[in-house]
PDB file of C-alpha atoms in Angstrom:
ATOM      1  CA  UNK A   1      30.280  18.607  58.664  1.00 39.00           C
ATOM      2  CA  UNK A   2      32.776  20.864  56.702  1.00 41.00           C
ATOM      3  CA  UNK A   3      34.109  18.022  55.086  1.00 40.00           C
ATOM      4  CA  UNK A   4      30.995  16.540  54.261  1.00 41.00           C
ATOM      5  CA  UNK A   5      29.521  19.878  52.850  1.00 46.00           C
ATOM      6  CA  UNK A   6      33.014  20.103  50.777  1.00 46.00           C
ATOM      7  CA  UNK A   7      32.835  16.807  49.220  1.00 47.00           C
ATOM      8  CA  UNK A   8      29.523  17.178  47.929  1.00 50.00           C
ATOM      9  CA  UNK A   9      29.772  20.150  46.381  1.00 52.00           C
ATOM     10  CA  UNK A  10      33.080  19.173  45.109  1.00 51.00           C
ATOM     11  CA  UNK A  11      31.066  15.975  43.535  1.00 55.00           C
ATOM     12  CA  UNK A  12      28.228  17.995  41.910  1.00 55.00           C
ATOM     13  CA  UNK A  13      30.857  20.576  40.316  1.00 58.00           C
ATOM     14  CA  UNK A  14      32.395  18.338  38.140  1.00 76.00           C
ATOM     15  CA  UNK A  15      28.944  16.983  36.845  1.00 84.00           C
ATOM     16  CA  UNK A  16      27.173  18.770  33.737  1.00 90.00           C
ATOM     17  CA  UNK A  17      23.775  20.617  33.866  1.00 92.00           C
ATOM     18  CA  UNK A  18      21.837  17.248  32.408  1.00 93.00           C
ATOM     19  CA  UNK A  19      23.680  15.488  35.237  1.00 91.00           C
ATOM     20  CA  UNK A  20      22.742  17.646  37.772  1.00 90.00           C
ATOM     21  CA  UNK A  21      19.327  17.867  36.908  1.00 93.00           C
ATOM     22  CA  UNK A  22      18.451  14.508  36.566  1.00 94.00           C
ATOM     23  CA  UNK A  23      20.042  13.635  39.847  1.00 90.00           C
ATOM     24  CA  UNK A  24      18.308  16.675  41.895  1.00 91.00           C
ATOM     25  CA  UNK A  25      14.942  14.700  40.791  1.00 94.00           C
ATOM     26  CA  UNK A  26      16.200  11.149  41.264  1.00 94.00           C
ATOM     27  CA  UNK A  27      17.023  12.701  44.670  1.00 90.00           C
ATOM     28  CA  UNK A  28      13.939  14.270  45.562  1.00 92.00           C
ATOM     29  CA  UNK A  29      11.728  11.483  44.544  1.00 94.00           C
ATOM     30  CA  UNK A  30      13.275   9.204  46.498  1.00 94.00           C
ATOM     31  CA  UNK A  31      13.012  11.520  49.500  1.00 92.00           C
ATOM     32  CA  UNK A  32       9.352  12.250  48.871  1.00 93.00           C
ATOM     33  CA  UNK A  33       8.728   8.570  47.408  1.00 96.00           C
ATOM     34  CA  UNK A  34       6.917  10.366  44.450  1.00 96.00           C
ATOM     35  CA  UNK A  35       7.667   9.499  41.128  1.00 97.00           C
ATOM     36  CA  UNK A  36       7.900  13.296  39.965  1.00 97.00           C
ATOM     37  CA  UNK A  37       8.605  12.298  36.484  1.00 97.00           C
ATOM     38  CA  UNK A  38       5.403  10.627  36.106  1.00 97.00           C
ATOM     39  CA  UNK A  39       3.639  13.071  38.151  1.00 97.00           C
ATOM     40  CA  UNK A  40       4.902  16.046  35.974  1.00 97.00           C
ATOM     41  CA  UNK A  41       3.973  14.426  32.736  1.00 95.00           C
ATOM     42  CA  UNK A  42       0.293  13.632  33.755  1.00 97.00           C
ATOM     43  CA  UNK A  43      -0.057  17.129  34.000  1.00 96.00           C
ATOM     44  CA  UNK A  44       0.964  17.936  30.489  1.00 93.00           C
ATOM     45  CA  UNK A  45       3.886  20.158  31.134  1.00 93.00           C
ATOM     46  CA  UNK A  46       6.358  20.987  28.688  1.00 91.00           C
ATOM     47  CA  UNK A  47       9.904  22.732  29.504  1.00 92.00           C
ATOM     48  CA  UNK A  48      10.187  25.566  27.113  1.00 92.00           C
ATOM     49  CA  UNK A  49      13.996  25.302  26.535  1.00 94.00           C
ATOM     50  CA  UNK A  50      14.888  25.095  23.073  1.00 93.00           C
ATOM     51  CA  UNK A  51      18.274  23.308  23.719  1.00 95.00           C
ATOM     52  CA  UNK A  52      16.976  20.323  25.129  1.00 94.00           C
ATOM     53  CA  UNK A  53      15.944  18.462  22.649  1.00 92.00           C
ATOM     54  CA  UNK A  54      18.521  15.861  21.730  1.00 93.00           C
ATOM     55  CA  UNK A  55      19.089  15.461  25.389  1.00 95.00           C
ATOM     56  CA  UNK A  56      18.477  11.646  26.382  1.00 96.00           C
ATOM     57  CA  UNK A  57      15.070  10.935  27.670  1.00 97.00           C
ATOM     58  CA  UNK A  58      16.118  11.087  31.427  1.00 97.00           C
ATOM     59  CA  UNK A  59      17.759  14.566  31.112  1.00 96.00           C
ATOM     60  CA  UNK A  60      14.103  16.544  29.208  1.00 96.00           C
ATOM     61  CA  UNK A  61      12.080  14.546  31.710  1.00 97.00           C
ATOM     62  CA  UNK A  62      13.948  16.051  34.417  1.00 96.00           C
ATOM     63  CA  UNK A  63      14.604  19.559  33.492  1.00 96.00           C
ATOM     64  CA  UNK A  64      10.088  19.424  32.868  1.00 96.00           C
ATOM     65  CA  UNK A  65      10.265  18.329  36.212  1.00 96.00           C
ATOM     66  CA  UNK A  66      12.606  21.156  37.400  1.00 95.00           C
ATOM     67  CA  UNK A  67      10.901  23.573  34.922  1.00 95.00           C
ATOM     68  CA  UNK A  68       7.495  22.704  36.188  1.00 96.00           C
ATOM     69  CA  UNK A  69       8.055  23.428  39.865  1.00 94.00           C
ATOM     70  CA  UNK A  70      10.071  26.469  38.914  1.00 92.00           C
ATOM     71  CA  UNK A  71      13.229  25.221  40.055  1.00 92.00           C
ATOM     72  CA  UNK A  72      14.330  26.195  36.398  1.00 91.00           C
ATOM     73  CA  UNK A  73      13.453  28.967  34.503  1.00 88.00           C
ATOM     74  CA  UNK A  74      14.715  30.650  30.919  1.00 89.00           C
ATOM     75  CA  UNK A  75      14.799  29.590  27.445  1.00 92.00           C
ATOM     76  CA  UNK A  76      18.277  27.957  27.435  1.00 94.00           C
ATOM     77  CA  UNK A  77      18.970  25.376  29.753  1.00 94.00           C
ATOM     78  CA  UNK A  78      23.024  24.576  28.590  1.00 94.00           C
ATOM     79  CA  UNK A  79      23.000  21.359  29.647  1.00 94.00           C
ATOM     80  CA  UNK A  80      27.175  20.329  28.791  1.00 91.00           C
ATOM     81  CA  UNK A  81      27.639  23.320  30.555  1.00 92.00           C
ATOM     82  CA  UNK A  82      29.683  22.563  33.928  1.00 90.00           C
ATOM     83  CA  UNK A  83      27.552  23.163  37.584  1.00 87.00           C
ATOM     84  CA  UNK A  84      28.899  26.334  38.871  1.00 84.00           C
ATOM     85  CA  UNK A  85      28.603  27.692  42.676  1.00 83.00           C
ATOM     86  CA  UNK A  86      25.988  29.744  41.443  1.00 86.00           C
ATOM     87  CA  UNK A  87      24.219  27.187  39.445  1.00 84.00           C
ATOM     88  CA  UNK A  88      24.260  24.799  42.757  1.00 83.00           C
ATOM     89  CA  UNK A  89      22.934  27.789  44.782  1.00 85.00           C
ATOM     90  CA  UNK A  90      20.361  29.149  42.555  1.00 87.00           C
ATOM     91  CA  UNK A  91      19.024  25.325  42.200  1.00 86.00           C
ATOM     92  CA  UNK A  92      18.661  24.624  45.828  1.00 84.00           C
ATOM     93  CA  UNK A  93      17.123  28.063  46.425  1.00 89.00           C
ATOM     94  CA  UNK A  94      14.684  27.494  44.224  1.00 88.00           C
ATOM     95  CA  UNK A  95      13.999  24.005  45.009  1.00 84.00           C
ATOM     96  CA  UNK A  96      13.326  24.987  48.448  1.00 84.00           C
ATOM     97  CA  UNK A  97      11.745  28.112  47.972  1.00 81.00           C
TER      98      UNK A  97
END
């Protein structure tokens, strides 16, 4: 279990914000077989982070997605910035919160 716990976070550490976030979604849909992305856009729901913009498609989908069910929250999302500790903690609290 140790090992396990480890090794994932080890893996998500060396991925980048965008990484991260589209992942956590990918993730969570697949759990829930929802398609959030879809879900999230019939609603109309625009992140408000000004440094997403010439992000890839995947990568503004998911931080709306993350942004919508307040998983995210700011007005800079940094996404080449590195997952920290407390990046991985603050986004499963909040996903699960």
């Amino acid at each position: 279990m140790i090992t396990f716990f480890c090794s994932f976070n080890c893996y998500f550490y060396n991925l980048g914000r965008d990484d991260f976030a589209v992942q956590l979604v990918q993730a969570v849909s697949k759990v829930h077989e929802v398609d959030l992305v879809a879900y999230v856009n019939s609603q109309k729901h625009k992140a408000k982070f000004t440094d997403i913009g010439r992000q890839t498609k995947d990568v503004q989908d998911a931080v709306n997605v993350l942004s919508y069910f307040n998983v995210l929250e700011g007005k800079q999302f940094s996404p080449n910035k590195k997952v920290n500790r407390e990046d991985f903690a603050q986004f499963f609290y909040n996903l699960t919160s």
